[in-house]
Amino acid sequence: MSSNLLGGLNPDQLAAVTAPGSALVLAGAGSGKTRVLTTRIAWLIQTAQVSPMGLLAVTFTNKAAKEMLTRLSAMLPINTRGLWVGTFHGLCNRLLRAHHRDAGLPQQFQILDAADQLAAVKRLLKVLNVDTDKYEPRKVQAFINQNKEAGQRADKVEAWDPYSRRLTELFAEYDAQCNREGVVDFAELLLRSYELLARNALLREHYQTRFRHILVDEFQDTSKLQYAWLKLLAGPDTALFAVGDDDQSIYAFRGADVGNMGVFMRDMGLAEPIKLTQNYRSYSTILDAANAVISGNENRLGKDLWTDAGVGEPIRRYQASDDREEAGFVVEAIRDLHRDGLDYSDVAVLYRANAQSRAIEHALFTAGLPYRVYGGQRFFERAEIKHALAYLRLAANPEDDNAFLRVVNFPTRGIGARTLETLDAAARQGGFSLWQAACADAGKHKGLAGFVRLIEGLRAETANLPLPEVAEVGVERSGLLGHYRTEKEGERRIENLNELTNAASAFASESDDPSLTAFLAHAALEAGDYEAGASASAVQLMTVHAAKGLEFHTVFITGLEEGLFPHENALNEAGGLEEERRLMYVALTRARRRLFISHAEQRMLHGQLRYGLPSRFLEEIPAALVQSLNRRPSPAYTAPAAASVGVRVPQPSRDLPYQIGARVSHPRYGEGVVCGYQGRGAEAEILVGFPKVGDKWFILDYVKLTAC
């Protein structure tokens, strides 16, 4: 049987699957990473090196965890329900549920998603009478999360000035509020789980003894705290198996630390990683381009992707005069590909910034081509679903103040802001929840009395019902269906509410714990099982970040200009350029068979006309791999286009030194593009657009420009 599991693996994959002890697997894009992970788990279990209960596997998405479990079920005749396989947050939630008393949490603690957390911060600032212009709720929220993700409580934060000291005080007040209400945010799940293991030696030793093998997917995306959590779980006899790709580390803004890979090797005493370099996705032309671009980064662990799939077609490069022409080129190319038999869903258009999609969307819409912006609002994030979940949260725990505030007057019951302020004051003075305050005050307010009866009735009616019926009753009794029937677009919201019962049914059939509390935790943790949008064939539009982990037959990478990709913000940050280059590497390796790259001389972005030089990444791709496509000459400069964005209208003259659109170099600002002229004679000025500093006017007689 073992030979059947290992059959078909290439030599490097086989070495990874059967590696003794701890190992770091450097898995290039399209190299069979998921197959290696799942096969290793199956091999360890089948060869009796570990029992299913003695294994823990960490993924970065619920989708990846489900795929891993599905593959395992096909490989081995085992029940995968009890396996500890999931995301960091999901596993921490499981750990805290099991040891809620040791963690200082109520058994039915609720999880705040990002929106609920922001609401909690706003409520705190209001109670404390904090100036929200100075201490913006989102910035306070970010401050709290950044410190938690760095493993710091408020008493450990270094405050250097009155502003940061006040932020630290708000951090402490926020933690106290969450403790009173029995709720935790996402960052708290990991931090509290880490603290629990760090201070409780008996509990830590129990799990270190239990988990003899720990496997981690996408290791390059782990934060310092996540790696510290893993090390606490790993005992002296635990084998840590990490799979990742330092060339695809693109989430530094989320706290990911690519340096964890080098630290892991030192901690585990590993001389070399196991490298998976054979790519099963792309033609060699695409891989050679990706290898060439990423080679510009220093401090890599080092690998070059290769394939036996063949050379494939050259990469097509298109230079447009502006973003409208670029979008038009993309649309025409897609139309031609579709005529040749390529399905729309096999095509992806990638861009660095969300704002770039506007011109592409407009061109696709005008041409009548179907498209979908990938990563739309998710099911559990839709307003009507969050309202329904708030009613269910109150059925599980009426002390949940955030859920109370979301629906106490939705649908409207005549409960105004003054009533809520009175309740809040009473709750704070008495040290109890808003629900308790409402129960005490219900006799004085008809709306409150009706709400209290509604929740009490909902709790009683659902007490012994199976989860799907709980969801159905919650939606019906809430009054949400009746409310949305009166709305212009209420039909779509009602369909979503009806789908909530289906979601509860699916969860109940798949989960070891089909309780309401577990379902509510699942809803808060879920990150994309119910993507927005129809299932019909459509061109996929997305940022490069969103494209991570996906692959397509044909890929268009647009907007390859200095200041856009690489992004100007990253160019001013330490390590920013290297992360942008890794992002370009990810973009290139999404393509299986055909790749188009494009840039524009000028584009409208954020309401401003930008002039851009071609991205340095274009120059890093060997010319032999690229076929330049013909394009129309740059259009003549027109005064209305300049006037429409507030630029002074230049007056062209026959004896001007550079043509508009010419590339020039300035001794201080570097390379730029000539955008126009103004004035005549000794007062003549030239307008040059630079990627990093924007547009600059110079007096022609004094500026030192050289042609590129």
XYZ file of C-alpha atoms in Angstrom:
708
model
C 0.000 0.000 0.000
C 2.857 2.376 0.820
C 4.201 1.968 -2.700
C 0.799 3.010 -4.054
C 0.961 6.207 -1.987
C 4.466 7.021 -3.133
C 3.995 6.018 -6.740
C 4.234 8.845 -9.232
C 6.264 11.137 -6.969
C 9.360 12.635 -8.508
C 12.664 12.129 -6.611
C 12.475 15.471 -4.780
C 8.840 14.940 -3.790
C 9.678 11.442 -2.558
C 12.558 12.816 -0.458
C 10.221 15.369 1.094
C 7.416 12.900 1.844
C 9.750 10.373 3.496
C 12.121 12.816 5.210
C 13.065 11.649 8.718
C 12.412 14.132 11.512
C 12.043 17.849 10.881
C 12.412 19.335 7.406
C 11.949 22.550 5.437
C 10.564 21.982 1.965
C 11.188 24.819 -0.451
C 8.271 24.301 -2.824
C 8.260 26.368 -5.988
C 5.069 27.470 -7.701
C 3.232 24.569 -9.336
C 5.629 21.971 -7.909
C 3.026 19.754 -6.196
C 3.168 21.241 -2.702
C -0.304 20.104 -1.650
C 0.336 16.595 -2.929
C 3.546 16.386 -0.890
C 1.827 17.569 2.293
C -1.147 15.231 2.078
C 0.946 12.277 0.941
C 3.330 12.752 3.873
C 0.397 12.753 6.319
C -1.024 9.600 4.731
C 2.416 7.937 4.669
C 3.095 8.725 8.334
C -0.267 7.249 9.346
C -0.035 4.217 7.071
C 3.478 3.306 8.224
C 2.351 3.638 11.879
C 4.795 6.431 12.640
C 1.937 8.451 14.100
C -1.731 7.954 14.876
C -4.280 10.335 13.309
C -4.752 11.927 16.748
C -1.019 12.540 17.133
C -0.761 14.799 14.120
C -1.441 18.516 13.655
C -1.515 20.290 10.275
C -1.782 24.047 9.806
C -3.026 25.716 6.626
C -3.670 29.379 5.853
C -7.210 29.047 4.503
C -10.220 26.928 5.355
C -10.414 25.979 1.682
C -6.895 24.514 1.816
C -7.739 22.604 4.999
C -10.864 21.087 3.407
C -8.946 20.126 0.272
C -6.304 18.413 2.404
C -8.939 16.420 4.315
C -10.712 15.457 1.086
C -7.473 14.132 -0.417
C -6.649 12.230 2.767
C -10.056 10.557 2.715
C -9.325 9.358 -0.814
C -5.893 8.026 0.196
C -6.719 6.253 3.452
C -9.800 4.554 4.937
C -9.854 6.837 7.989
C -12.351 9.221 9.552
C -10.793 12.667 9.132
C -13.262 14.493 11.365
C -11.157 14.236 14.494
C -7.928 15.351 12.860
C -6.388 18.613 14.020
C -6.224 20.192 10.563
C -7.085 23.852 10.080
C -5.952 27.452 10.046
C -3.995 29.074 12.879
C -7.135 30.886 14.036
C -9.319 27.810 13.712
C -6.933 25.622 15.709
C -6.491 28.291 18.369
C -10.262 28.556 18.661
C -10.414 24.782 19.157
C -7.714 24.898 21.821
C -9.366 27.753 23.725
C -12.781 26.061 23.586
C -11.280 22.936 25.116
C -9.500 24.887 27.887
C -11.670 27.992 28.267
C -11.359 28.065 32.067
C -7.552 27.991 31.974
C -7.678 30.689 29.293
C -9.954 32.900 31.414
C -12.849 32.736 28.975
C -16.525 31.791 29.298
C -17.474 28.492 27.697
C -19.674 30.220 25.126
C -17.225 33.000 24.203
C -17.959 34.655 20.871
C -15.543 35.748 18.156
C -15.527 39.296 16.795
C -14.797 39.616 13.113
C -13.177 42.821 11.828
C -16.480 44.722 11.540
C -17.654 43.659 15.001
C -14.295 44.606 16.474
C -14.495 48.058 14.905
C -17.981 48.489 16.357
C -16.633 47.540 19.781
C -13.823 50.099 19.459
C -16.270 52.829 18.427
C -18.492 52.022 21.384
C -15.516 52.224 23.753
C -14.384 55.588 22.379
C -17.888 56.967 22.777
C -18.172 55.804 26.376
C -14.781 57.284 27.238
C -15.653 60.511 25.402
C -12.562 60.223 23.194
C -12.019 62.681 20.348
C -12.467 60.415 17.315
C -10.945 62.991 14.984
C -7.667 62.611 16.866
C -8.055 58.920 17.689
C -9.772 57.486 14.634
C -11.519 54.172 15.416
C -9.823 52.308 12.572
C -6.389 53.510 13.654
C -7.100 52.484 17.242
C -8.214 49.087 15.954
C -5.046 48.761 13.857
C -2.867 49.734 16.837
C -4.499 47.052 18.985
C -4.169 44.346 16.335
C -0.586 45.198 15.408
C 0.520 44.880 19.005
C -1.427 41.681 19.607
C 0.019 40.151 16.455
C 3.468 41.089 17.743
C 2.670 39.234 20.988
C 2.326 42.343 23.148
C -0.281 43.284 25.722
C -0.911 46.927 26.583
C 1.407 46.820 29.616
C 4.315 45.777 27.375
C 3.857 48.455 24.705
C 6.495 51.187 24.739
C 4.853 54.618 24.570
C 7.114 57.531 23.653
C 4.711 60.467 23.627
C 1.247 61.490 24.913
C -0.460 60.219 21.751
C 1.013 56.714 21.936
C 0.428 56.613 25.688
C -3.254 57.340 25.117
C -3.430 54.641 22.444
C -1.926 52.197 24.924
C -4.516 53.188 27.538
C -7.302 52.603 24.992
C -5.758 49.224 24.203
C -6.008 48.278 27.889
C -9.584 49.576 28.146
C -10.550 47.623 25.037
C -9.120 44.396 26.480
C -11.039 44.999 29.709
C -14.267 45.550 27.745
C -13.771 42.306 25.774
C -13.091 40.380 28.991
C -16.272 41.732 30.581
C -18.348 40.729 27.566
C -16.703 37.349 26.994
C -15.648 38.032 23.410
C -12.355 37.715 21.532
C -11.149 39.213 18.267
C -9.077 37.356 15.667
C -5.716 38.581 16.955
C -6.748 37.617 20.493
C -7.340 33.992 19.453
C -3.680 33.465 18.650
C -2.234 35.626 21.430
C -4.376 34.106 24.177
C -3.674 30.608 22.902
C 0.063 31.341 22.949
C -0.142 32.789 26.459
C -2.116 29.771 27.647
C 0.558 27.352 26.446
C 3.422 29.547 27.636
C 2.240 29.780 31.258
C 0.654 26.342 31.692
C 3.477 23.794 31.684
C 1.216 20.769 32.217
C -1.033 21.701 29.316
C 1.944 22.478 27.103
C 3.603 19.163 27.888
C 0.332 17.339 27.197
C 0.146 18.687 23.643
C 3.887 18.322 23.061
C 3.542 14.649 23.948
C 0.405 14.241 21.857
C 1.516 15.927 18.629
C 4.486 13.929 17.370
C 4.280 15.434 13.902
C 3.365 19.051 13.084
C 3.040 20.075 9.430
C 2.742 23.689 8.247
C 1.643 24.892 4.819
C 2.631 28.298 3.323
C 5.328 28.679 5.968
C 6.674 31.828 4.300
C 3.487 33.617 5.391
C 3.834 32.900 9.119
C 4.300 35.756 11.569
C 6.734 35.775 14.478
C 3.912 35.002 16.923
C 2.603 32.130 14.802
C 6.059 30.585 14.655
C 6.454 31.056 18.417
C 3.093 29.266 18.912
C 4.273 26.361 16.771
C 7.496 26.045 18.762
C 5.519 25.882 22.016
C 3.474 22.989 20.640
C 6.554 21.131 19.398
C 8.212 19.007 22.054
C 11.763 17.617 21.992
C 10.549 14.544 20.066
C 8.202 16.388 17.693
C 9.017 16.511 13.989
C 8.218 19.913 12.443
C 7.618 19.740 8.697
C 7.322 23.170 7.049
C 6.485 23.765 3.396
C 6.848 27.181 1.814
C 8.418 29.360 -0.848
C 10.410 32.422 0.133
C 9.957 33.710 -3.435
C 6.196 33.912 -2.853
C 6.219 35.788 0.457
C 3.933 38.750 -0.336
C 2.082 39.424 2.924
C 4.476 41.528 5.009
C 1.625 44.021 5.498
C -0.225 41.264 7.387
C 2.730 40.513 9.619
C 4.259 37.694 7.538
C 7.989 37.324 8.180
C 9.865 35.553 5.389
C 12.867 35.431 7.758
C 11.095 32.674 9.690
C 12.333 30.208 7.073
C 15.991 30.869 7.845
C 15.278 30.921 11.591
C 13.482 27.575 11.269
C 16.507 25.983 9.619
C 18.791 27.225 12.409
C 16.368 26.167 15.152
C 15.971 22.673 13.673
C 19.665 22.291 12.830
C 18.982 21.818 9.116
C 21.860 22.239 6.678
C 19.735 22.540 3.520
C 16.074 22.665 2.574
C 14.524 20.042 0.324
C 13.816 21.842 -2.950
C 10.845 21.102 -5.204
C 11.754 22.773 -8.489
C 9.948 20.754 -11.163
C 6.935 22.788 -12.216
C 3.815 20.992 -13.468
C 1.895 24.140 -14.417
C 3.669 26.356 -16.941
C 5.727 26.284 -20.123
C 9.447 26.953 -19.731
C 9.246 30.421 -21.329
C 7.052 31.584 -18.457
C 9.259 29.898 -15.849
C 12.460 31.329 -17.356
C 10.959 34.811 -17.126
C 9.962 34.251 -13.489
C 13.400 32.861 -12.606
C 15.099 35.854 -14.213
C 12.959 38.404 -12.353
C 13.273 36.814 -8.911
C 17.037 36.409 -9.272
C 17.274 40.150 -8.606
C 16.409 39.553 -4.938
C 19.144 38.978 -2.381
C 19.094 36.633 0.634
C 17.000 33.998 -1.131
C 17.238 30.355 -0.173
C 17.656 29.867 -3.899
C 15.993 27.707 -6.555
C 15.141 27.792 -10.263
C 11.916 26.311 -11.585
C 12.012 23.977 -14.593
C 9.553 21.886 -16.570
C 9.467 19.163 -19.173
C 6.229 20.555 -20.659
C 8.067 22.324 -23.468
C 9.061 25.874 -24.390
C 5.631 27.197 -25.263
C 4.750 30.532 -26.814
C 6.689 33.775 -26.293
C 5.418 36.280 -23.749
C 3.487 39.051 -25.522
C 4.318 42.604 -24.467
C 2.073 45.515 -25.371
C 2.847 49.201 -24.899
C -0.255 51.392 -24.878
C -0.541 55.146 -25.058
C -2.950 55.206 -22.107
C -4.992 52.953 -19.842
C -7.986 53.059 -22.169
C -5.936 51.727 -25.047
C -4.405 49.107 -22.743
C -7.880 47.965 -21.669
C -9.010 47.899 -25.290
C -6.059 45.688 -26.197
C -6.884 43.281 -23.354
C -10.521 43.049 -24.439
C -9.695 42.438 -28.096
C -7.128 39.792 -27.198
C -9.658 38.006 -24.953
C -12.278 38.178 -27.699
C -9.843 36.583 -30.161
C -8.874 33.861 -27.689
C -12.522 33.054 -27.034
C -13.197 32.805 -30.766
C -10.382 30.237 -30.889
C -12.141 28.132 -28.267
C -10.734 29.367 -24.941
C -13.318 29.557 -22.171
C -13.690 32.974 -20.524
C -13.095 31.463 -17.073
C -9.627 30.336 -18.204
C -8.551 33.969 -18.503
C -7.371 36.201 -15.649
C -6.534 39.910 -15.778
C -4.189 40.905 -12.952
C -3.351 44.353 -11.628
C -1.351 45.736 -8.722
C -3.977 48.147 -7.355
C -7.763 47.798 -7.180
C -8.244 51.210 -8.765
C -6.800 49.875 -12.035
C -9.824 47.665 -12.631
C -12.102 50.570 -13.561
C -10.856 50.994 -17.132
C -10.732 47.229 -17.711
C -14.234 46.696 -16.310
C -15.607 49.488 -18.475
C -13.987 48.039 -21.610
C -15.299 44.543 -20.873
C -18.781 45.864 -20.147
C -18.841 47.944 -23.317
C -17.695 44.950 -25.362
C -20.356 42.756 -23.799
C -17.851 40.250 -22.405
C -18.725 38.508 -19.116
C -16.397 39.246 -16.218
C -16.223 38.888 -12.463
C -14.138 40.810 -9.953
C -12.646 38.028 -7.857
C -12.871 38.382 -4.083
C -16.242 40.121 -3.808
C -18.094 40.426 -0.536
C -18.287 37.033 1.117
C -21.417 35.338 2.315
C -20.898 35.756 6.050
C -19.885 39.400 5.561
C -23.147 40.481 3.924
C -25.235 42.824 6.066
C -28.363 40.685 6.119
C -26.389 37.613 7.162
C -24.598 39.522 9.916
C -27.992 40.684 11.218
C -29.310 37.111 11.263
C -26.151 35.840 12.943
C -26.515 38.543 15.615
C -29.942 37.128 16.541
C -28.427 33.651 16.715
C -25.544 34.960 18.826
C -28.046 36.391 21.291
C -29.846 33.051 21.341
C -26.526 31.445 22.310
C -25.364 34.220 24.638
C -27.626 37.217 25.399
C -24.689 38.919 27.177
C -23.061 39.647 23.779
C -23.219 43.465 23.642
C -22.098 43.779 20.016
C -24.849 41.445 18.814
C -27.351 43.278 21.034
C -26.475 46.673 19.538
C -26.588 45.386 15.953
C -30.216 44.203 16.100
C -31.896 45.781 19.131
C -33.472 48.267 16.744
C -33.205 46.368 13.454
C -35.823 46.004 12.141
C -36.848 49.248 13.799
C -38.742 49.054 17.095
C -38.676 52.688 18.141
C -35.565 52.234 20.301
C -33.569 55.407 19.806
C -30.044 56.530 20.623
C -31.102 58.135 23.917
C -32.587 54.857 25.158
C -29.414 53.002 24.235
C -27.252 55.605 25.973
C -29.351 55.162 29.114
C -28.950 51.384 28.915
C -25.207 51.700 28.374
C -24.817 54.002 31.366
C -26.818 51.633 33.576
C -24.804 48.623 32.379
C -21.488 50.300 33.074
C -22.560 51.578 36.465
C -23.871 48.157 37.503
C -21.066 46.195 35.838
C -23.397 44.041 33.779
C -24.404 43.572 30.128
C -26.743 45.618 27.963
C -29.116 42.640 27.901
C -29.407 42.671 31.682
C -29.966 46.435 31.594
C -32.674 45.978 28.953
C -34.427 43.294 31.015
C -34.425 45.598 34.029
C -35.774 48.536 31.994
C -38.184 46.643 29.725
C -41.245 47.620 31.746
C -40.631 51.309 30.961
C -40.200 50.971 27.199
C -42.556 49.161 24.815
C -39.896 48.588 22.165
C -37.419 47.141 24.652
C -40.087 44.903 26.138
C -40.901 43.509 22.696
C -37.238 42.876 21.949
C -36.666 41.095 25.270
C -39.702 38.877 24.637
C -38.441 38.135 21.132
C -34.999 36.988 22.298
C -36.346 35.035 25.257
C -38.831 33.297 22.954
C -36.104 32.589 20.417
C -33.877 31.061 23.119
C -36.701 28.882 24.419
C -37.891 27.750 20.989
C -34.436 26.788 19.733
C -33.117 25.214 22.937
C -33.509 21.601 21.772
C -33.656 22.001 18.004
C -30.998 20.737 15.570
C -28.778 23.437 14.120
C -30.500 23.840 10.698
C -33.852 24.385 12.395
C -32.277 26.837 14.833
C -31.060 28.892 11.858
C -34.452 28.679 10.146
C -36.369 29.717 13.257
C -33.897 32.518 13.966
C -34.390 34.006 10.493
C -38.177 33.717 10.672
C -38.590 35.114 14.194
C -36.147 37.978 13.688
C -38.489 39.895 11.381
C -35.723 40.282 8.801
C -37.663 38.541 6.025
C -40.613 40.886 6.431
C -38.309 43.895 6.557
C -36.487 43.012 3.336
C -39.718 42.272 1.477
C -40.376 46.017 1.604
C -36.978 46.918 0.108
C -36.375 47.575 -3.569
C -33.560 45.005 -3.765
C -34.802 42.877 -0.887
C -35.269 39.747 -2.968
C -31.506 39.153 -3.185
C -31.155 39.621 0.582
C -34.017 37.197 1.252
C -32.301 34.615 -0.963
C -29.155 35.046 1.124
C -31.096 34.629 4.365
C -32.626 31.435 3.040
C -29.161 30.245 2.119
C -28.105 30.629 5.770
C -30.185 27.568 6.641
C -28.364 25.623 3.907
C -25.034 26.784 5.331
C -26.074 25.566 8.788
C -27.166 22.202 7.328
C -23.857 21.761 5.523
C -21.928 22.641 8.672
C -23.959 20.228 10.793
C -23.305 17.363 8.386
C -19.558 17.998 8.222
C -18.676 18.994 11.788
C -17.875 16.972 14.893
C -19.700 19.613 16.899
C -22.948 20.674 15.157
C -23.865 23.116 17.925
C -24.960 26.712 17.488
C -21.841 27.977 19.273
C -19.587 26.014 16.924
C -21.494 27.263 13.869
C -21.179 30.876 15.020
C -17.439 30.396 15.484
C -17.286 28.854 11.995
C -19.149 31.849 10.539
C -16.675 34.271 12.113
C -13.645 32.265 11.005
C -14.807 31.392 7.515
C -12.943 33.313 4.851
C -14.453 32.504 1.485
C -16.455 29.320 1.066
C -19.399 31.342 -0.188
C -17.834 33.705 -2.683
C -20.073 36.376 -4.176
C -20.997 36.138 -7.838
C -22.616 33.713 -10.253
C -20.998 30.492 -11.420
C -21.272 31.308 -15.135
C -18.126 31.402 -17.254
C -16.491 34.826 -16.961
C -13.141 36.561 -17.244
C -11.545 36.826 -13.791
C -10.338 40.262 -12.672
C -8.204 40.479 -9.544
C -5.226 42.012 -7.806
C -1.998 40.044 -7.864
C -2.349 39.476 -4.125
C -5.753 37.871 -4.686
C -4.296 35.648 -7.419
C -1.907 33.891 -5.019
C -2.611 30.162 -5.089
C -4.609 30.309 -8.348
C -3.667 29.386 -11.897
C -5.121 30.130 -15.330
C -4.565 29.073 -18.919
C -4.012 32.682 -19.980
C -2.950 35.618 -17.821
C -2.756 39.362 -18.550
C -0.511 41.364 -16.202
C -1.427 45.022 -16.679
C -0.074 48.342 -15.457
C 3.618 47.428 -15.480
C 4.922 50.912 -14.830
C 7.355 52.347 -12.322
C 5.448 53.668 -9.325
C 2.540 51.329 -9.996
C 4.225 47.922 -10.227
C 6.572 48.159 -8.377
C 4.310 50.375 -6.294
C 5.669 53.754 -5.239
C 4.793 53.146 -1.577
C 6.891 49.983 -1.506
C 9.867 51.750 -3.059
C 10.119 53.937 0.037
C 10.069 51.032 2.529
C 12.878 48.775 3.663
C 12.549 45.504 1.785
C 9.676 46.920 -0.221
C 11.238 46.449 -3.639
C 12.088 42.815 -2.900
C 8.495 42.107 -1.885
C 7.265 43.802 -5.079
C 9.601 41.577 -7.071
C 8.180 38.522 -5.286
C 4.727 39.818 -6.185
C 5.762 39.995 -9.845
C 7.086 36.435 -9.557
C 3.679 35.324 -8.245
C 1.935 37.119 -11.113
C 4.109 35.477 -13.770
C 3.699 31.979 -12.352
C -0.117 32.128 -12.408
C -0.023 31.483 -16.178
C -0.064 27.927 -17.490
C 0.145 28.390 -21.242
C -0.085 32.006 -22.405
C 1.094 35.264 -20.841
C 0.517 38.901 -21.846
C 2.230 41.849 -20.144
C 1.278 45.457 -20.772
C 1.995 49.020 -19.717
C 0.785 52.483 -20.634
C 2.566 55.783 -21.159
C -0.134 57.554 -19.183
C -3.183 56.506 -17.166
C -5.952 58.039 -15.121
C -5.666 56.782 -11.558
C -7.189 58.246 -8.390
C -8.485 61.139 -10.486
C -5.012 62.144 -11.650
C -3.253 61.746 -14.970
C -0.046 59.771 -14.386
C 2.903 59.467 -16.757
C 4.920 56.319 -16.233
C 8.131 54.708 -17.321
C 8.020 50.989 -18.086
C 8.466 48.881 -14.983
C 11.981 47.726 -14.181
C 10.531 44.211 -14.057
C 9.958 44.358 -17.809
C 13.661 44.953 -18.340
C 14.506 42.029 -16.052
C 12.733 39.573 -18.366
C 15.205 38.371 -21.060
C 14.360 39.938 -24.414
C 14.610 36.543 -26.131
C 11.491 35.407 -24.239
C 9.344 38.374 -25.301
C 7.465 39.245 -28.462
C 6.620 42.954 -28.714
C 3.242 43.574 -30.292
C 2.578 46.425 -32.689
C 0.696 49.418 -31.359
C -0.553 52.712 -32.652
C 1.821 55.678 -32.420
C 1.327 57.867 -29.343
C -1.557 60.252 -29.973
C -0.794 63.921 -30.448
C -0.930 66.001 -27.294
C -4.353 67.611 -26.882
C -5.046 70.588 -24.665
C -8.444 69.370 -23.324
C -6.876 66.222 -21.821
C -4.385 68.321 -19.859
C -6.918 70.945 -18.865
C -9.295 68.286 -17.561
C -6.863 67.325 -14.813
C -5.749 70.810 -13.896
C -2.411 70.833 -15.778
C -1.335 74.055 -17.464
C -1.825 73.788 -21.223
C 1.514 73.636 -23.042
C 2.103 75.463 -26.313
C 4.134 73.183 -28.628
C 6.699 74.733 -30.915
C 8.685 73.369 -33.853
C 12.074 74.137 -32.229
C 11.440 72.385 -28.885
C 14.270 69.981 -27.907
C 12.188 66.853 -27.096
C 9.017 65.385 -28.464
C 6.127 64.818 -26.096
C 6.384 61.241 -24.837
C 10.183 61.169 -25.142
C 12.161 59.590 -22.296
C 14.691 61.871 -20.630
C 16.990 61.726 -17.611
C 17.367 64.363 -14.872
C 20.482 64.397 -12.610
C 18.352 64.449 -9.442
C 15.037 62.765 -10.280
C 16.245 60.074 -12.680
C 14.339 58.962 -15.766
C 11.094 60.666 -16.741
C 8.727 61.287 -19.634
C 8.226 64.618 -21.408
C 4.573 65.567 -20.929
C 4.330 69.052 -22.428
C 5.595 72.622 -22.740
C 4.541 76.129 -21.740
C 5.614 79.578 -22.839
C 8.174 80.704 -25.418
C 11.701 82.042 -25.636
C 13.544 82.620 -22.336
C 10.372 81.831 -20.352
C 9.709 78.485 -22.020
C 9.128 75.619 -19.575
C 9.073 71.851 -19.991
C 6.829 69.474 -18.015
C 8.410 66.118 -17.122
C 6.646 63.293 -15.279
C 8.778 61.212 -12.893
C 7.597 57.904 -11.367
C 8.675 58.751 -7.812
C 8.099 62.498 -7.490
C 5.349 63.157 -10.012
C 5.205 66.045 -12.499
C 7.882 68.758 -12.460
C 8.084 72.018 -14.451
C 11.570 73.245 -15.481
C 12.819 76.360 -17.314
C 14.273 75.046 -20.549
C 17.322 77.328 -20.494
C 18.474 76.034 -17.097
C 17.378 72.400 -16.789
C 19.924 69.667 -17.514
C 18.106 66.877 -19.318
C 19.584 64.137 -21.461
C 17.774 61.874 -23.889
C 17.452 58.180 -22.939
